[in-house]
Short mmCIF file of C-alpha atoms in Angstrom, two decimals:
data_model
loop_
_atom_site.label_atom_id
_atom_site.label_comp_id
_atom_site.label_asym_id
_atom_site.label_seq_id
_atom_site.Cartn_x
_atom_site.Cartn_y
_atom_site.Cartn_z
CA MET A 1 -69.63 37.63 195.08
CA ALA A 2 -70.37 37.50 198.95
CA THR A 3 -69.82 33.45 200.49
CA TYR A 4 -71.97 31.44 201.95
CA LYS A 5 -70.66 32.48 205.61
CA GLU A 6 -70.63 35.89 205.05
CA ILE A 7 -74.40 35.28 203.70
CA ILE A 8 -75.88 32.78 206.41
CA GLY A 9 -73.21 33.64 208.74
CA THR A 10 -71.22 29.51 209.65
CA ASN A 11 -70.11 27.20 206.59
CA VAL A 12 -71.70 24.70 205.22
CA GLU A 13 -72.35 22.31 207.65
CA SER A 14 -71.20 18.57 207.25
CA ARG A 15 -73.24 16.45 208.53
CA SER A 16 -73.95 11.72 208.05
CA SER A 17 -77.40 12.75 207.14
CA ASP A 18 -79.63 14.63 206.70
CA PRO A 19 -81.56 17.40 209.36
CA SER A 20 -85.78 16.38 209.83
CA ASN A 21 -86.61 20.11 210.66
CA PRO A 22 -84.38 22.15 207.88
CA VAL A 23 -85.45 25.89 207.33
CA GLU A 24 -85.49 27.34 204.00
CA GLY A 25 -81.73 28.58 202.31
CA GLN A 26 -80.03 26.37 204.87
CA VAL A 27 -76.92 23.71 203.42
CA TRP A 28 -75.49 20.86 204.10
CA TYR A 29 -73.01 18.10 202.87
CA ASN A 30 -74.10 14.39 203.64
CA SER A 31 -71.02 13.05 204.01
CA THR A 32 -72.93 9.69 203.65
CA THR A 33 -74.07 10.41 200.51
CA GLY A 34 -71.22 12.31 199.44
CA ALA A 35 -74.58 14.84 198.41
CA LEU A 36 -74.33 18.99 198.85
CA LYS A 37 -77.94 20.00 199.25
CA GLY A 38 -80.29 22.44 200.53
CA ALA A 39 -83.76 23.11 201.54
CA SER A 40 -87.00 25.50 199.42
CA VAL A 41 -89.84 26.45 200.63
CA THR A 42 -92.68 25.16 197.50
CA THR A 43 -94.74 27.66 196.88
CA SER A 44 -96.85 25.36 194.72
CA GLY A 45 -96.53 22.23 195.09
CA SER A 46 -94.09 19.65 194.27
CA TRP A 47 -93.78 16.14 193.48
CA SER A 48 -89.72 14.49 195.51
CA SER A 49 -88.34 11.25 195.02
CA GLY A 50 -89.09 8.36 197.60
CA GLY A 51 -88.10 5.57 198.65
CA SER A 52 -88.52 1.83 196.01
CA LEU A 53 -91.28 -0.29 196.12
CA ASN A 54 -88.91 -3.97 197.15
CA THR A 55 -90.36 -5.41 194.63
CA GLY A 56 -92.54 -3.39 191.38
CA ARG A 57 -96.37 -3.58 191.09
CA ALA A 58 -99.27 -2.18 189.44
CA TYR A 59 -103.27 -2.78 190.34
CA VAL A 60 -101.70 -2.47 194.36
CA GLY A 61 -103.63 -2.95 196.67
CA ALA A 62 -103.25 1.24 198.59
CA THR A 63 -104.25 3.13 202.52
CA GLY A 64 -102.10 4.48 204.35
CA ILE A 65 -100.67 7.99 204.95
CA GLN A 66 -97.82 9.96 202.61
CA THR A 67 -95.70 8.11 206.26
CA ALA A 68 -97.81 5.10 207.56
CA ALA A 69 -98.66 3.68 203.77
CA ILE A 70 -99.69 -0.31 202.70
CA ALA A 71 -98.96 -1.80 198.95
CA ALA A 72 -100.64 -5.47 198.79
CA GLY A 73 -101.27 -7.51 196.53
CA GLY A 74 -100.92 -6.37 192.80
CA PHE A 75 -99.16 -8.11 189.29
CA THR A 76 -95.55 -7.59 188.33
CA TYR A 77 -94.32 -8.31 184.62
CA PRO A 78 -92.08 -9.24 183.19
CA PRO A 79 -92.34 -12.25 182.93
CA GLY A 80 -96.25 -11.88 184.84
CA THR A 81 -96.85 -12.17 189.60
CA ILE A 82 -99.27 -12.06 190.70
CA GLN A 83 -98.10 -10.82 193.68
CA ASP A 84 -99.61 -12.15 197.65
CA ASN A 85 -96.45 -9.56 199.02
CA VAL A 86 -97.37 -7.04 201.30
CA GLU A 87 -95.83 -3.90 201.97
CA GLN A 88 -95.19 -0.90 204.60
CA TYR A 89 -93.56 2.30 204.02
CA ASN A 90 -92.67 4.96 207.13
CA GLY A 91 -91.88 7.58 206.08
CA THR A 92 -88.68 6.98 203.47
CA SER A 93 -88.89 3.30 202.96
CA TRP A 94 -91.09 -0.07 202.21
CA THR A 95 -90.32 -3.32 204.54
CA GLU A 96 -91.79 -6.62 203.75
CA VAL A 97 -94.68 -7.86 205.67
CA ALA A 98 -96.53 -11.04 206.54
CA ASP A 99 -98.06 -11.90 202.98
CA LEU A 100 -102.06 -11.86 201.44
CA ASN A 101 -103.86 -15.64 202.74
CA THR A 102 -104.67 -15.36 198.54
CA ALA A 103 -102.37 -13.84 196.55
CA ARG A 104 -104.51 -10.93 194.87
CA TRP A 105 -104.57 -7.85 191.62
CA GLN A 106 -107.10 -5.13 190.61
CA LEU A 107 -108.66 -5.48 194.78
CA ALA A 108 -109.23 -3.01 196.78
CA THR A 109 -108.32 -2.02 200.09
CA GLY A 110 -109.63 0.57 203.67
CA GLY A 111 -107.64 1.31 206.70
CA THR A 112 -104.82 1.88 207.93
CA TYR A 113 -101.00 0.77 208.82
CA THR A 114 -101.80 -1.12 211.20
CA SER A 115 -105.69 -2.45 211.26
CA ALA A 116 -106.48 -2.45 207.35
CA ILE A 117 -109.17 -5.03 204.92
CA GLY A 118 -108.16 -5.89 201.56
CA PHE A 119 -111.49 -6.98 199.76
CA GLY A 120 -112.09 -8.34 195.87
CA GLY A 121 -110.47 -8.10 192.99
CA ALA A 122 -108.79 -11.02 191.04
CA THR A 123 -106.46 -14.11 191.44
CA ASP A 124 -106.25 -15.36 187.67
CA PHE A 125 -104.08 -13.30 184.22
CA PRO A 126 -105.74 -12.17 182.20
CA ALA A 127 -108.34 -11.37 184.57
CA GLY A 128 -110.87 -13.70 183.58
CA SER A 129 -113.61 -13.63 186.91
CA ALA A 130 -113.08 -11.89 190.17
CA ILE A 131 -113.09 -13.20 193.86
CA ALA A 132 -115.64 -11.75 196.52
CA ASN A 133 -112.82 -12.64 199.15
CA ALA A 134 -111.99 -10.50 202.02
CA GLU A 135 -109.29 -10.15 204.80
CA SER A 136 -107.58 -7.95 207.80
CA TRP A 137 -105.04 -6.61 208.93
CA ASN A 138 -103.96 -6.43 212.33
CA GLY A 139 -100.50 -5.25 211.42
CA SER A 140 -99.48 -8.51 211.90
CA SER A 141 -101.41 -11.01 210.35
CA TRP A 142 -103.99 -11.26 207.64
CA THR A 143 -107.26 -12.92 208.40
CA GLU A 144 -110.09 -14.22 206.93
CA VAL A 145 -112.69 -12.72 207.02
CA SER A 146 -116.44 -12.18 205.84
CA ASP A 147 -116.90 -12.16 201.52
CA LEU A 148 -118.17 -8.95 199.75
CA ASN A 149 -122.26 -9.84 197.93
CA GLN A 150 -120.81 -8.97 194.71
CA ALA A 151 -117.46 -10.12 193.43
CA ARG A 152 -116.46 -7.47 191.88
CA ARG A 153 -112.00 -6.70 190.64
CA LEU A 154 -111.36 -2.77 190.32
CA LEU A 155 -113.17 -2.15 192.89
CA SER A 156 -112.15 0.83 195.07
CA GLY A 157 -112.35 1.38 198.57
CA VAL A 158 -112.07 3.35 201.69
CA GLY A 159 -112.16 2.51 205.94
CA ALA A 160 -111.00 3.53 209.41
CA SER A 161 -109.74 0.34 209.77
CA SER A 162 -110.39 -3.04 209.48
CA THR A 163 -113.08 -3.15 211.24
CA SER A 164 -115.21 0.04 209.01
CA ALA A 165 -114.49 0.16 205.28
CA LEU A 166 -116.37 1.10 201.85
CA ALA A 167 -116.28 -1.21 199.24
CA PHE A 168 -118.11 1.09 195.80
CA SER A 169 -117.59 0.48 190.97
CA GLY A 170 -116.24 -2.33 190.20
CA PHE A 171 -115.69 -4.61 187.47
CA ASN A 172 -116.65 -8.98 187.20
CA PRO A 173 -116.88 -8.48 183.35
CA ASN A 174 -121.09 -8.36 183.40
CA PRO A 175 -121.71 -6.09 184.09
CA ALA A 176 -119.02 -3.78 182.82
CA PHE A 177 -119.02 -1.43 185.29
CA TYR A 178 -120.98 -1.59 188.72
CA ASN A 179 -122.47 1.14 190.76
CA LEU A 180 -122.60 -1.14 193.92
CA THR A 181 -122.16 -0.26 197.39
CA GLU A 182 -121.18 -2.12 199.98
CA THR A 183 -120.95 -1.17 204.36
CA TRP A 184 -118.37 -2.80 206.38
CA ASN A 185 -119.65 -3.29 210.38
CA GLY A 186 -116.04 -5.40 211.46
CA SER A 187 -118.03 -8.87 210.45
CA SER A 188 -120.79 -8.07 207.40
CA TRP A 189 -121.12 -5.79 204.69
CA THR A 190 -124.76 -5.01 203.71
CA GLU A 191 -125.25 -3.59 200.33
CA VAL A 192 -126.53 0.39 200.81
CA GLY A 193 -126.72 3.29 198.07
CA ASP A 194 -125.62 3.18 194.79
CA LEU A 195 -123.50 5.08 192.14
CA ASN A 196 -124.65 7.77 190.54
CA THR A 197 -122.53 6.40 187.49
CA ALA A 198 -121.41 3.51 188.16
CA ARG A 199 -117.86 2.99 186.70
CA ARG A 200 -114.77 0.33 187.38
CA ALA A 201 -110.78 2.45 188.30
CA THR A 202 -112.63 4.70 190.68
CA GLY A 203 -110.31 7.50 193.04
CA SER A 204 -111.10 6.91 196.96
CA THR A 205 -111.10 9.29 199.55
CA GLY A 206 -113.15 9.06 203.12
CA ASN A 207 -114.36 6.49 205.26
CA ALA A 208 -117.38 4.50 205.38
CA THR A 209 -119.75 7.61 206.23
CA ALA A 210 -117.89 10.65 204.29
CA ALA A 211 -116.17 8.88 200.71
CA LEU A 212 -115.28 10.48 197.30
CA ALA A 213 -115.45 8.90 194.71
CA ILE A 214 -113.58 11.13 192.23
CA GLY A 215 -113.45 9.59 188.02
CA GLY A 216 -113.38 6.23 186.89
CA GLU A 217 -112.90 3.97 183.87
CA ASN A 218 -117.13 5.21 181.80
CA ASN A 219 -119.15 7.98 181.72
CA GLY A 220 -118.05 8.74 185.23
CA ALA A 221 -114.59 9.71 184.31
CA SER A 222 -114.51 13.67 184.99
CA ALA A 223 -117.49 13.22 187.70
CA THR A 224 -116.55 13.12 190.84
CA GLU A 225 -120.26 11.67 193.44
CA SER A 226 -119.31 11.89 197.91
CA TRP A 227 -121.07 9.75 200.66
CA ASN A 228 -122.56 11.44 203.14
CA GLY A 229 -123.03 7.80 204.70
CA SER A 230 -126.37 7.03 203.45
CA ALA A 231 -126.58 7.99 199.71
CA TRP A 232 -124.05 9.23 196.88
CA THR A 233 -125.03 13.11 195.39
CA THR A 234 -123.22 13.86 191.86
CA LEU A 235 -120.73 17.34 192.96
CA PRO A 236 -120.54 20.33 191.12
CA ALA A 237 -116.77 19.63 191.12
CA THR A 238 -115.30 17.41 187.69
CA LEU A 239 -111.91 16.74 187.59
CA ASN A 240 -109.42 18.61 184.29
CA THR A 241 -109.05 15.68 182.44
CA GLY A 242 -110.74 13.54 182.69
CA ARG A 243 -109.58 9.07 183.86
CA GLY A 244 -109.48 6.37 185.43
CA SER A 245 -106.37 4.34 186.61
CA ALA A 246 -105.12 7.23 188.97
CA GLY A 247 -103.73 7.51 191.86
CA SER A 248 -106.02 8.95 194.97
CA SER A 249 -105.22 10.74 199.20
CA LYS A 250 -107.53 8.78 201.05
CA ILE A 251 -108.80 10.30 203.63
CA SER A 252 -109.30 13.52 203.15
CA THR A 253 -112.95 15.10 201.41
CA THR A 254 -113.16 18.43 200.84
CA SER A 255 -108.72 17.80 200.97
CA ALA A 256 -108.33 15.66 198.47
CA LEU A 257 -105.17 14.31 195.58
CA LEU A 258 -105.68 12.97 192.43
CA PHE A 259 -102.53 11.88 190.73
CA GLY A 260 -101.34 9.73 187.28
CA GLY A 261 -104.61 7.31 185.46
CA ASP A 262 -105.00 6.47 182.05
CA ILE A 263 -106.68 9.15 179.30
CA GLU A 264 -107.32 8.49 175.73
CA SER A 265 -104.06 9.13 174.45
CA GLY A 266 -102.44 6.59 176.78
CA ARG A 267 -100.50 6.99 180.75
CA THR A 268 -100.72 10.67 181.77
CA GLY A 269 -98.81 11.86 185.00
CA ILE A 270 -100.92 14.64 185.13
CA THR A 271 -101.81 15.85 189.13
CA GLU A 272 -104.94 17.40 190.66
CA LEU A 273 -105.97 19.21 193.87
CA TYR A 274 -109.71 19.10 195.75
CA ASN A 275 -110.52 22.47 197.92
CA GLY A 276 -113.81 21.21 198.93
CA SER A 277 -115.06 22.71 196.21
CA SER A 278 -112.83 22.29 192.69
CA TRP A 279 -111.07 20.48 190.85
CA THR A 280 -107.09 22.55 189.98
CA GLU A 281 -104.15 20.97 188.28
CA VAL A 282 -100.32 21.28 189.77
CA ALA A 283 -97.47 19.38 189.17
CA ASP A 284 -97.26 17.28 186.99
CA LEU A 285 -95.80 13.65 188.94
CA SER A 286 -92.41 13.00 187.84
CA GLN A 287 -92.66 8.88 186.15
CA VAL A 288 -95.88 8.83 183.82
CA ARG A 289 -97.94 6.15 185.45
CA ARG A 290 -101.60 4.83 184.99
CA ASN A 291 -102.84 1.23 187.95
CA LEU A 292 -100.16 2.97 190.59
CA GLY A 293 -101.57 2.82 194.71
CA GLY A 294 -102.70 6.08 196.29
CA ALA A 295 -102.21 7.29 199.66
CA GLY A 296 -102.24 10.34 202.03
CA ALA A 297 -104.30 11.95 204.57
CA ASP A 298 -105.45 15.74 202.49
CA ASN A 299 -104.00 17.87 199.53
CA SER A 300 -100.42 18.69 200.96
CA SER A 301 -99.12 15.50 201.47
CA ALA A 302 -99.22 11.97 199.78
CA LEU A 303 -97.52 9.65 198.14
CA ALA A 304 -97.77 7.25 194.69
CA PHE A 305 -96.60 4.71 194.58
CA GLY A 306 -95.52 1.20 191.83
CA GLY A 307 -98.04 1.47 188.76
CA GLU A 308 -97.84 0.81 184.49
CA ILE A 309 -95.29 2.26 182.80
CA ALA A 310 -94.53 -0.18 180.37
CA PRO A 311 -93.24 -2.84 182.57
CA THR A 312 -94.22 -1.76 186.11
CA THR A 313 -92.40 0.03 188.15
CA ALA A 314 -91.80 0.00 191.95
CA VAL A 315 -90.83 3.89 191.64
CA THR A 316 -91.90 5.79 194.96
CA GLU A 317 -92.48 9.79 194.79
CA GLU A 318 -94.53 11.42 198.10
CA TRP A 319 -95.71 14.78 197.36
CA LEU A 320 -95.00 17.61 198.71
CA GLY A 321 -98.01 20.75 199.07
CA ALA A 322 -97.57 24.52 198.82
CA GLY A 323 -95.41 26.11 201.82
CA ALA A 324 -94.08 22.76 202.51
CA THR A 325 -89.89 22.68 202.88
CA LEU A 326 -88.59 20.38 200.59
CA THR A 327 -84.38 19.21 200.24
CA ARG A 328 -82.67 19.75 197.48
CA THR A 329 -80.25 18.09 195.75
CA PHE A 330 -76.70 20.49 194.07
CA THR A 331 -75.16 18.69 191.29
CA THR A 332 -71.21 19.85 190.72
CA SER A 333 -71.17 19.76 187.83
#
């Protein structure tokens, strides 16, 4: 049998850290972790382990991309703690940053790593009422800004920055499902066109002028609606597995990913990819969960973090789409 050197032309390299841009077929020994690793190219996309949250939580406010994401607030149990804690992900690890002014869970967020807004949610457990409170993030601290017109929790949101965002759907609990949509211009919230199907715990991606509302609890469990800046349109593209409480990518409306969530039989790890016209089921999350956080630019790069498996979890998974180079760790047994 031919050796690695005979095939590749060199011995297995020993290095203190993984290469930043490995190529398919490359093998190396990481002397820091004591692991033999190699690079391969995924043909259909897959999930791999990322750095764990410092504080495991569910119902977290989530926004950003795979290499620059925010996890804000949420709920940890046991013992049962509503969080004001905020963490940022740099593509490798999570770092705690400035806390929210108001601890909350079941909130929504929109924006980027350095310019974001969090809104709505609940401050009690079990959640009996919703709040309208909103806070903006400037990269170093949170500041209270104008409230939503309608207090709600389990709502969804997207946005380009702390001065441009969209809030939609939710729960109060009366009514149990909202179709209300509000836009944020940096100083105030304005009610605009309603969703066609009232719902809560909805997947979301896009910005204030172009967004998707994906699945959710109520009759919209499989439906996808598209926002054009003034009105929602129900698309012919429906999820293969209807569900709420899932994570989603956050930026593109023509290239998106929805993962995890709650189905009739319980928690799921199902992942579906949107190509602008239809949803296709792809590789499942490694850890089945619901009420998780999601971030990502499109259907080729996304991040799943936290969520509920029984207790809450800190696990983070990174999605790389077809054609991406993955780092694999080999076992010696």
